CSV table of C-alpha atoms and ligand atoms in Angstrom, one decimal:
chain,number,residue,atom,x,y,z
A,1,MET,CA,90.7,-17.4,28.5
A,2,ASP,CA,87.5,-19.3,29.2
A,3,ASP,CA,85.2,-18.9,26.7
A,4,ALA,CA,82.0,-19.3,29.1
A,5,VAL,CA,82.2,-15.9,29.9
A,6,ASP,CA,82.7,-12.7,27.3
A,7,LEU,CA,84.5,-10.4,29.9
A,8,ALA,CA,84.8,-7.4,28.1
A,9,ALA,CA,81.0,-7.3,27.0
A,10,VAL,CA,80.1,-7.9,30.7
A,11,TYR,CA,82.6,-5.0,31.7
A,12,THR,CA,81.1,-3.0,29.8
A,13,ASP,CA,77.4,-3.4,30.6
A,14,LEU,CA,78.3,-3.0,34.2
A,15,HIS,CA,79.9,0.3,33.8
A,16,ALA,CA,77.0,2.1,31.5
A,17,ASN,CA,75.0,0.4,34.4
A,18,PRO,CA,76.4,1.6,37.7
A,19,GLU,CA,74.4,1.6,40.3
A,20,LEU,CA,75.6,3.4,44.1
A,21,GLY,CA,75.7,1.3,47.5
A,22,PHE,CA,72.7,-0.9,48.8
A,23,HIS,CA,71.2,-0.1,45.2
A,24,GLU,CA,73.0,-2.8,43.4
A,25,THR,CA,70.2,-5.1,42.1
A,26,ARG,CA,70.6,-5.0,38.3
A,27,THR,CA,74.5,-5.6,39.2
A,28,ALA,CA,73.2,-8.5,41.9
A,29,ALA,CA,71.0,-9.9,39.0
A,30,LEU,CA,73.8,-9.8,36.5
A,31,VAL,CA,76.1,-11.7,38.7
A,32,ALA,CA,73.5,-14.2,40.5
A,33,ALA,CA,72.6,-15.3,36.6
A,34,GLN,CA,76.5,-15.9,35.9
A,35,LEU,CA,77.5,-17.6,39.1
A,36,SER,CA,74.2,-19.8,38.4
A,37,ALA,CA,76.0,-20.7,34.3
A,38,SER,CA,79.2,-21.6,35.7
A,39,GLY,CA,77.5,-24.0,38.3
A,40,PHE,CA,77.6,-22.3,41.7
A,41,ASP,CA,75.0,-22.2,43.9
A,42,VAL,CA,73.6,-18.8,44.3
A,43,THR,CA,72.1,-16.8,47.4
A,44,THR,CA,70.9,-13.3,46.9
A,45,GLY,CA,70.3,-10.5,49.5
A,46,VAL,CA,72.8,-11.5,51.5
A,47,GLY,CA,73.1,-8.0,53.6
A,48,GLY,CA,70.8,-6.1,51.6
A,49,THR,CA,72.0,-7.0,48.2
A,50,GLY,CA,75.3,-9.1,48.2
A,51,VAL,CA,75.9,-12.0,46.3
A,52,VAL,CA,77.2,-15.2,47.6
A,53,GLY,CA,77.8,-18.2,44.8
A,54,LEU,CA,78.9,-21.4,46.5
A,55,LEU,CA,81.0,-24.5,45.2
A,56,ARG,CA,81.6,-27.3,47.1
A,57,ASN,CA,83.9,-29.8,45.3
A,58,GLY,CA,85.2,-32.1,47.4
A,59,ASP,CA,87.1,-32.5,50.4
A,60,GLY,CA,89.6,-29.7,51.4
A,61,PRO,CA,89.9,-26.0,52.4
A,62,LEU,CA,86.8,-23.2,51.7
A,63,VAL,CA,89.0,-20.8,50.0
A,64,LEU,CA,86.5,-16.9,49.9
A,65,LEU,CA,87.0,-13.8,46.8
A,66,ARG,CA,85.7,-10.9,47.3
A,67,ALA,CA,84.8,-8.3,44.6
A,68,ASP,CA,82.3,-5.6,45.5
A,69,MET,CA,80.2,-4.2,43.5
A,70,ASP,CA,79.1,-0.7,44.4
A,71,ALA,CA,80.1,2.8,42.1
A,72,LEU,CA,79.8,6.4,43.5
A,73,PRO,CA,78.2,9.8,42.9
A,74,VAL,CA,80.2,10.7,40.1
A,75,GLU,CA,79.9,12.6,36.5
A,76,GLU,CA,81.6,10.4,34.5
A,77,LYS,CA,84.3,12.5,31.7
A,78,THR,CA,85.8,9.6,30.1
A,79,GLY,CA,84.1,10.3,26.4
A,80,LEU,CA,84.1,6.0,26.3
A,81,PRO,CA,81.4,4.3,24.2
A,82,TYR,CA,80.1,3.1,26.9
A,83,ALA,CA,80.4,5.8,29.6
A,84,SER,CA,77.7,5.3,32.2
A,85,VAL,CA,74.8,8.6,31.8
A,86,ALA,CA,73.4,6.8,34.8
A,87,ARG,CA,71.9,9.0,37.5
A,88,ALA,CA,70.1,8.0,40.8
A,89,ILE,CA,68.6,9.8,43.9
A,90,THR,CA,70.5,9.1,46.8
A,91,ASP,CA,69.1,7.7,49.9
A,92,SER,CA,69.5,11.9,51.1
A,93,GLY,CA,67.0,12.8,48.2
A,94,MET,CA,69.6,14.3,46.0
A,95,ASP,CA,69.8,13.5,42.2
A,96,VAL,CA,73.3,12.6,41.2
A,97,PRO,CA,75.6,11.7,38.7
A,98,VAL,CA,76.9,7.7,38.7
A,99,MET,CA,79.5,6.1,37.4
A,100,HIS,CA,81.8,3.5,38.5
A,101,ALA,CA,84.7,5.4,39.3
A,102,CYS,CA,86.9,3.3,40.9
A,103,GLY,CA,86.7,0.5,39.2
A,104,HIS,CA,84.7,-2.1,41.1
A,105,ASP,CA,83.0,-3.5,37.4
A,106,VAL,CA,86.4,-5.2,37.2
A,107,HIS,CA,86.1,-6.5,40.7
A,108,VAL,CA,83.2,-8.4,39.6
A,109,THR,CA,83.8,-9.1,36.0
A,110,CYS,CA,87.4,-10.5,37.3
A,111,LEU,CA,85.9,-12.7,39.9
A,112,LEU,CA,82.6,-14.0,37.2
A,113,GLY,CA,85.1,-14.9,35.0
A,114,ALA,CA,87.9,-16.6,37.6
A,115,CYS,CA,84.7,-18.5,38.7
A,116,ALA,CA,83.8,-19.6,35.4
A,117,VAL,CA,87.6,-20.9,35.3
A,118,LEU,CA,87.9,-22.6,38.5
A,119,SER,CA,84.3,-24.3,37.8
A,120,ALA,CA,85.4,-25.4,34.5
A,121,ASP,CA,88.8,-26.4,35.9
A,122,SER,CA,87.3,-28.7,38.7
A,123,SER,CA,89.4,-31.8,38.3
A,124,ARG,CA,92.0,-30.5,39.2
A,125,TRP,CA,91.3,-29.6,42.5
A,126,SER,CA,89.5,-29.9,45.6
A,127,GLY,CA,87.9,-27.8,48.6
A,128,SER,CA,85.2,-25.2,48.0
A,129,LEU,CA,85.2,-21.9,46.7
A,130,VAL,CA,82.9,-19.0,47.9
A,131,ALA,CA,82.4,-16.0,45.9
A,132,VAL,CA,80.9,-12.6,47.7
A,133,PHE,CA,80.1,-10.1,45.7
A,134,GLN,CA,79.7,-7.2,48.5
A,135,PRO,CA,77.5,-4.2,48.2
A,136,ALA,CA,78.2,-0.4,49.0
A,137,GLU,CA,82.3,-0.8,49.8
A,138,GLU,CA,82.2,3.2,49.5
A,139,LEU,CA,79.9,3.7,52.6
A,140,GLY,CA,81.9,1.6,54.5
A,141,ALA,CA,79.2,-0.9,55.5
A,142,GLY,CA,79.0,-3.2,52.2
A,143,ALA,CA,81.6,-6.3,54.4
A,144,GLN,CA,79.4,-5.3,57.7
A,145,ALA,CA,76.2,-6.2,56.3
A,146,MET,CA,76.8,-9.3,55.5
A,147,VAL,CA,78.9,-10.2,57.8
A,148,ASP,CA,75.7,-9.3,60.1
A,149,ASP,CA,73.7,-10.9,57.9
A,150,GLY,CA,75.2,-14.4,58.9
A,151,LEU,CA,78.2,-15.4,56.1
A,152,PHE,CA,80.0,-17.2,57.9
A,153,GLU,CA,77.2,-19.0,59.7
A,154,ARG,CA,75.3,-19.7,56.5
A,155,PHE,CA,78.6,-20.5,54.4
A,156,GLY,CA,81.5,-21.4,56.4
A,157,ARG,CA,83.9,-20.0,57.9
A,158,PRO,CA,86.7,-19.4,54.7
A,159,ALA,CA,90.5,-20.5,55.3
A,160,VAL,CA,91.6,-17.6,53.9
A,161,VAL,CA,90.2,-14.0,52.2
A,162,LEU,CA,91.3,-13.4,48.5
A,163,GLY,CA,90.4,-10.0,46.7
A,164,GLN,CA,92.3,-7.0,44.5
A,165,HIS,CA,91.2,-3.6,44.0
A,166,VAL,CA,92.2,-2.1,40.4
A,167,ALA,CA,94.3,0.9,40.4
A,168,PRO,CA,96.5,2.9,37.9
A,169,LEU,CA,99.7,0.8,37.9
A,170,PRO,CA,100.5,0.1,34.3
A,171,ALA,CA,98.5,-3.0,33.7
A,172,GLY,CA,100.2,-6.7,33.7
A,173,ILE,CA,101.5,-5.7,37.0
A,174,ILE,CA,100.7,-6.7,39.9
A,175,GLY,CA,101.0,-4.4,43.5
A,176,LEU,CA,101.4,-6.9,47.2
A,177,ARG,CA,102.2,-5.4,50.2
A,178,HIS,CA,103.0,-8.1,53.2
A,179,GLY,CA,101.9,-6.4,56.6
A,180,ALA,CA,99.6,-3.7,56.5
A,181,ALA,CA,98.2,-2.4,53.2
A,182,PHE,CA,95.5,-0.1,52.9
A,183,ALA,CA,95.4,2.8,56.0
A,184,ALA,CA,92.4,2.6,58.5
A,185,ALA,CA,89.6,5.3,57.7
A,186,ASP,CA,87.2,7.5,59.8
A,187,SER,CA,84.9,9.8,58.9
A,188,LEU,CA,84.0,12.5,61.3
A,189,SER,CA,81.3,14.4,61.3
A,190,ILE,CA,81.3,18.4,63.3
A,191,VAL,CA,79.0,20.7,64.4
A,192,LEU,CA,80.0,23.8,65.6
A,193,HIS,CA,77.3,26.2,67.8
A,194,GLY,CA,77.8,29.9,67.3
A,195,ARG,CA,75.4,32.8,67.9
A,196,GLY,CA,73.5,34.2,65.0
A,197,GLY,CA,72.9,37.9,64.4
A,198,HIS,CA,72.8,40.8,62.6
A,199,GLY,CA,76.5,41.0,60.0
A,200,SER,CA,76.5,44.6,62.0
A,201,ARG,CA,76.9,43.3,65.4
A,202,PRO,CA,79.6,40.9,66.4
A,203,GLU,CA,79.0,42.0,69.8
A,204,ALA,CA,76.2,40.7,69.9
A,205,SER,CA,76.9,37.3,68.7
A,206,VAL,CA,79.7,34.3,68.4
A,207,ASP,CA,80.9,33.6,64.5
A,208,PRO,CA,81.3,30.0,64.0
A,209,VAL,CA,82.5,31.4,60.7
A,210,VAL,CA,85.9,32.0,62.8
A,211,MET,CA,85.3,29.4,65.0
A,212,ALA,CA,85.6,27.3,61.9
A,213,ALA,CA,88.6,28.8,60.8
A,214,ALA,CA,90.6,28.6,63.7
A,215,THR,CA,89.5,25.0,64.0
A,216,VAL,CA,90.4,23.6,60.8
A,217,MET,CA,94.2,25.4,60.7
A,218,ARG,CA,94.3,23.9,64.2
A,219,LEU,CA,93.9,20.5,63.4
A,220,GLN,CA,95.9,21.1,60.7
A,221,THR,CA,98.9,20.3,63.8
A,222,ILE,CA,97.7,17.2,64.6
A,223,VAL,CA,99.4,15.1,62.0
A,224,SER,CA,102.1,18.1,61.7
A,225,ARG,CA,103.1,18.7,65.7
A,226,GLU,CA,101.9,16.0,67.4
A,227,LEU,CA,102.6,12.3,65.2
A,228,ALA,CA,106.3,11.1,65.0
A,229,GLY,CA,108.2,11.8,62.0
A,230,ASN,CA,107.0,7.8,60.4
A,231,ASP,CA,103.8,7.4,61.9
A,232,THR,CA,101.3,7.6,58.8
A,233,ALA,CA,98.2,10.1,59.1
A,234,VAL,CA,96.4,12.0,57.0
A,235,LEU,CA,93.5,14.7,57.9
A,236,THR,CA,91.2,15.7,55.2
A,237,ILE,CA,88.3,18.4,56.0
A,238,GLY,CA,86.8,17.4,52.9
A,239,SER,CA,82.8,20.3,53.7
A,240,LEU,CA,83.0,22.9,55.5
A,241,HIS,CA,79.0,24.8,55.1
A,242,ALA,CA,78.7,27.9,57.3
A,243,GLY,CA,75.6,30.8,56.9
A,244,THR,CA,73.2,31.9,54.0
A,245,ALA,CA,74.2,35.5,53.5
A,246,ALA,CA,77.2,38.3,54.2
A,247,ASN,CA,75.1,39.9,56.4
A,248,ILE,CA,73.9,37.0,58.2
A,249,ILE,CA,76.2,35.8,61.2
A,250,PRO,CA,74.8,32.0,61.5
A,251,ASP,CA,74.4,30.1,64.5
A,252,ARG,CA,75.9,27.0,63.2
A,253,ALA,CA,78.9,25.8,60.5
A,254,GLU,CA,79.0,21.9,60.0
A,255,LEU,CA,82.6,20.8,58.6
A,256,GLN,CA,83.4,17.0,57.3
A,257,LEU,CA,86.6,15.2,58.5
A,258,SER,CA,88.1,12.4,56.8
A,259,ILE,CA,91.5,10.5,58.3
A,260,ARG,CA,93.3,8.4,57.7
A,261,THR,CA,95.5,5.8,59.8
A,262,THR,CA,97.3,2.5,59.9
A,263,GLY,CA,98.5,1.8,63.7
A,264,ALA,CA,95.3,1.6,66.2
A,265,ASP,CA,97.6,4.6,68.7
A,266,VAL,CA,98.0,6.2,66.1
A,267,ARG,CA,94.6,6.5,65.5
A,268,THR,CA,93.4,6.5,68.7
A,269,ARG,CA,95.7,9.5,69.6
A,270,VAL,CA,94.7,11.4,65.9
A,271,LEU,CA,90.8,11.0,67.6
A,272,ALA,CA,91.4,11.7,71.1
A,273,ALA,CA,93.0,15.5,69.3
A,274,VAL,CA,90.4,16.2,66.7
A,275,GLU,CA,87.9,15.7,69.6
A,276,ARG,CA,90.1,18.1,72.4
A,277,ILE,CA,90.3,20.7,69.8
A,278,VAL,CA,87.5,20.7,67.7
A,279,ARG,CA,86.0,21.3,71.7
A,280,GLY,CA,89.0,24.1,72.8
A,281,GLU,CA,88.3,25.9,70.0
A,282,ALA,CA,84.9,25.9,71.2
A,283,VAL,CA,85.4,27.0,74.4
A,284,ALA,CA,87.9,30.0,73.4
A,285,ALA,CA,85.5,31.5,70.9
A,286,GLY,CA,82.5,31.5,74.0
A,287,ALA,CA,80.6,28.8,72.1
A,288,PRO,CA,77.1,28.9,73.7
A,289,HIS,CA,76.9,25.0,73.0
A,290,ASP,CA,79.6,22.0,73.3
A,291,PRO,CA,80.1,20.9,69.4
A,292,GLU,CA,78.6,17.7,68.4
A,293,ILE,CA,80.9,15.0,66.9
A,294,THR,CA,79.8,12.1,65.7
A,295,LEU,CA,81.5,9.3,64.0
A,296,GLY,CA,80.4,8.1,60.4
A,297,ALA,CA,82.1,5.1,58.6
A,298,SER,CA,84.7,3.6,59.5
A,299,PHE,CA,87.3,1.0,57.3
A,300,PRO,CA,89.7,-0.7,59.0
A,301,ALA,CA,93.5,-0.5,58.3
A,302,VAL,CA,93.5,-3.4,55.3
A,303,VAL,CA,96.4,-5.7,56.7
A,304,ASN,CA,97.8,-8.6,54.4
A,305,ASP,CA,99.3,-11.2,57.3
A,306,PRO,CA,102.6,-12.3,56.1
A,307,GLY,CA,102.5,-16.0,56.3
A,308,ALA,CA,99.7,-15.7,53.5
A,309,ALA,CA,101.0,-13.1,51.5
A,310,SER,CA,104.1,-15.3,51.1
A,311,ARG,CA,102.2,-17.8,50.0
A,312,THR,CA,100.0,-16.9,47.9
A,313,GLN,CA,103.0,-13.9,45.7
A,314,PRO,CA,104.3,-16.9,43.3
A,315,ALA,CA,100.9,-17.8,41.8
A,316,LEU,CA,100.1,-13.7,41.1
A,317,GLU,CA,103.7,-13.5,39.9
A,318,ALA,CA,102.8,-16.6,37.4
A,319,ALA,CA,99.6,-14.6,36.8
A,320,SER,CA,101.1,-11.4,36.0
A,321,GLN,CA,104.1,-9.9,34.1
A,322,MET,CA,105.6,-8.8,37.5
A,323,VAL,CA,104.4,-8.1,41.3
A,324,VAL,CA,106.0,-4.9,43.3
A,325,ASP,CA,106.0,-3.5,46.5
A,326,PRO,CA,103.2,-0.6,46.2
A,327,GLY,CA,104.3,1.0,49.6
A,328,LEU,CA,101.3,1.3,52.0
A,329,VAL,CA,98.0,3.2,50.3
A,330,THR,CA,96.5,5.1,52.2
A,331,GLY,CA,93.1,4.6,50.1
A,332,SER,CA,90.7,2.6,52.6
A,333,GLU,CA,89.0,-0.9,52.1
A,334,ASP,CA,86.6,-2.7,53.7
A,335,VAL,CA,87.9,-6.2,52.4
A,336,GLY,CA,89.9,-6.2,56.1
A,337,LEU,CA,87.0,-6.6,58.1
A,338,LEU,CA,85.6,-9.7,56.9
A,339,ALA,CA,89.0,-11.6,57.0
A,340,THR,CA,88.9,-9.8,60.5
A,341,ALA,CA,85.3,-11.8,61.6
A,342,ALA,CA,85.9,-14.5,59.4
A,343,GLY,CA,89.3,-15.1,61.8
A,344,ALA,CA,91.1,-15.9,58.9
A,345,PRO,CA,94.1,-14.1,56.8
A,346,CYS,CA,93.5,-11.3,54.6
A,347,VAL,CA,95.6,-11.2,50.9
A,348,PHE,CA,94.2,-8.1,49.1
A,349,TRP,CA,96.5,-6.8,46.3
A,350,ILE,CA,96.4,-3.5,43.4
A,351,LEU,CA,96.0,-4.8,39.9
A,352,GLY,CA,97.1,-2.5,37.1
A,353,GLY,CA,94.7,-1.2,34.7
A,354,ALA,CA,96.7,1.8,33.6
A,355,ASP,CA,97.8,1.8,29.6
A,356,PRO,CA,101.9,0.6,29.7
A,357,ALA,CA,102.2,2.9,27.2
A,358,SER,CA,101.5,6.0,29.8
A,359,PHE,CA,104.4,4.7,31.7
A,360,ASN,CA,106.9,4.6,28.2
A,361,GLY,CA,110.5,5.3,30.2
A,362,ALA,CA,109.9,4.2,33.3
A,363,THR,CA,111.4,1.1,34.8
A,364,THR,CA,111.6,1.4,38.4
A,365,VAL,CA,108.9,1.5,40.9
A,366,GLU,CA,110.0,5.1,42.0
A,367,GLU,CA,109.8,5.9,38.0
A,368,ILE,CA,106.2,4.5,37.9
A,369,ALA,CA,104.8,5.9,41.1
A,370,ALA,CA,106.2,9.2,39.2
A,371,LYS,CA,104.2,8.7,36.7
A,372,MET,CA,100.9,7.1,38.2
A,373,LEU,CA,100.8,10.4,39.6
A,374,GLU,CA,100.2,12.1,36.4
A,375,LEU,CA,97.3,9.8,35.7
A,376,PRO,CA,93.4,10.0,36.9
A,377,SER,CA,93.5,8.2,39.8
A,378,ASN,CA,90.1,6.2,41.3
A,379,HIS,CA,87.4,8.0,42.0
A,380,SER,CA,88.5,10.7,39.3
A,381,PRO,CA,85.8,11.6,36.7
A,382,MET,CA,88.2,10.5,34.0
A,383,TYR,CA,89.4,7.0,35.6
A,384,ALA,CA,89.6,4.4,32.7
A,385,PRO,CA,90.9,0.7,33.3
A,386,GLN,CA,92.0,-0.3,30.3
A,387,ILE,CA,89.9,-3.7,29.3
A,388,VAL,CA,92.8,-6.0,27.9
A,389,PRO,CA,95.2,-6.9,29.1
A,390,THR,CA,94.0,-5.9,32.5
A,391,LEU,CA,90.3,-8.2,32.6
A,392,ASP,CA,92.5,-11.2,31.8
A,393,ILE,CA,95.2,-10.7,34.3
A,394,GLY,CA,92.9,-10.0,36.9
A,395,VAL,CA,90.6,-13.4,36.2
A,396,ALA,CA,94.3,-15.0,35.8
A,397,ALA,CA,95.2,-13.7,39.7
A,398,LEU,CA,92.6,-14.9,41.1
A,399,VAL,CA,92.6,-17.9,39.3
A,400,ALA,CA,96.3,-18.9,40.7
A,401,ALA,CA,95.9,-17.3,44.1
A,402,ALA,CA,92.6,-19.7,44.8
A,403,ARG,CA,94.8,-22.6,43.7
A,404,LYS,CA,96.9,-22.1,46.0
A,405,TRP,CA,95.0,-22.3,48.8
A,406,LEU,CA,92.8,-25.4,47.3
A,407,SER,CA,94.2,-28.7,47.4
A,408,GLU,CA,94.9,-30.2,44.5
A,409,ARG,CA,94.0,-33.5,42.6
B,501,LIG,ZN1,86.6,3.9,46.0
B,502,LIG,ZN1,87.3,1.3,45.6
């Protein structure tokens, strides 16, 4: 591995000092310093806290490598010596714990390592590298913010967008799916209006708690009763709030939904069905006002261009023990938005980060998948990628994939 970057030191430093989306100032400063040391031209403050490193190395394609930088409001419970004890105040004023529970610290570390290797190696390739350190992936807003800040006008349109996400596959294994790889995600906020009153007098009220309960149950029929068996969608109501006391019928209930879909047609059908059911249940309950339905963060599906994935796959095979097809992931990522905005193909793979010893006895993809269900997943307070060999393989994968797209000297 390259001597210029002590990957484990960078990783544990980032892990112990996580920052929420659009607040990645310490992370951005660390990234900028490392990129400068590797000989990149560095621009900070792109799309808020984003950092762009540019390395021009003669004629040839422009290759974009992307890492996301933000952490999550999760209290770390891994017990690791470098575990986070950080807290932050959210934009809505809440005091929350902060943890790199999605492994974006792995992505940042590996991309810094890859930039150092490719820079040291520059006599062997020509072209240009643009290293994109993106803020606020978890908010579904960071990629769009960088595009809106002129990412491609200022630094050029890439021939390809490459990136990776760590997950509890065994370290050493890479997951690459050709075609639709990660689902689209939409967040919806819904306010149901009732008429508040005394808990003893339902006849003088319209109860939004019952309205919410009926709505929650009926929304579950969208996936089971309105979609074909081979359509993929997930509808989760992650938040439901109403009322303050046992003897008061409240005047409103609030729901928050997360919807995952893979095809544009399924997405359209699910969103339309949600609206129809929410409005229908409000009518059925005699609501005094129409419900309010607000679309929040939206992630398009990540689609790995089949031709570009085929071109990149041998590089990933050379950099890892094995490349598997992980199937369609119902998690979501905003990296696809960068590729779409650039008009470039996307190749985004899964980097194994779990202790291979946890997979003892598993040899087939199905057995590995079954073991994965027992391990802490991304966003868990127990999520703890293994440093060795994950970081080295993540660096090697980025370097090999980039070299596939750059010109050889
Ligand atoms: Zn995440
Ligand atoms: Zn993530």
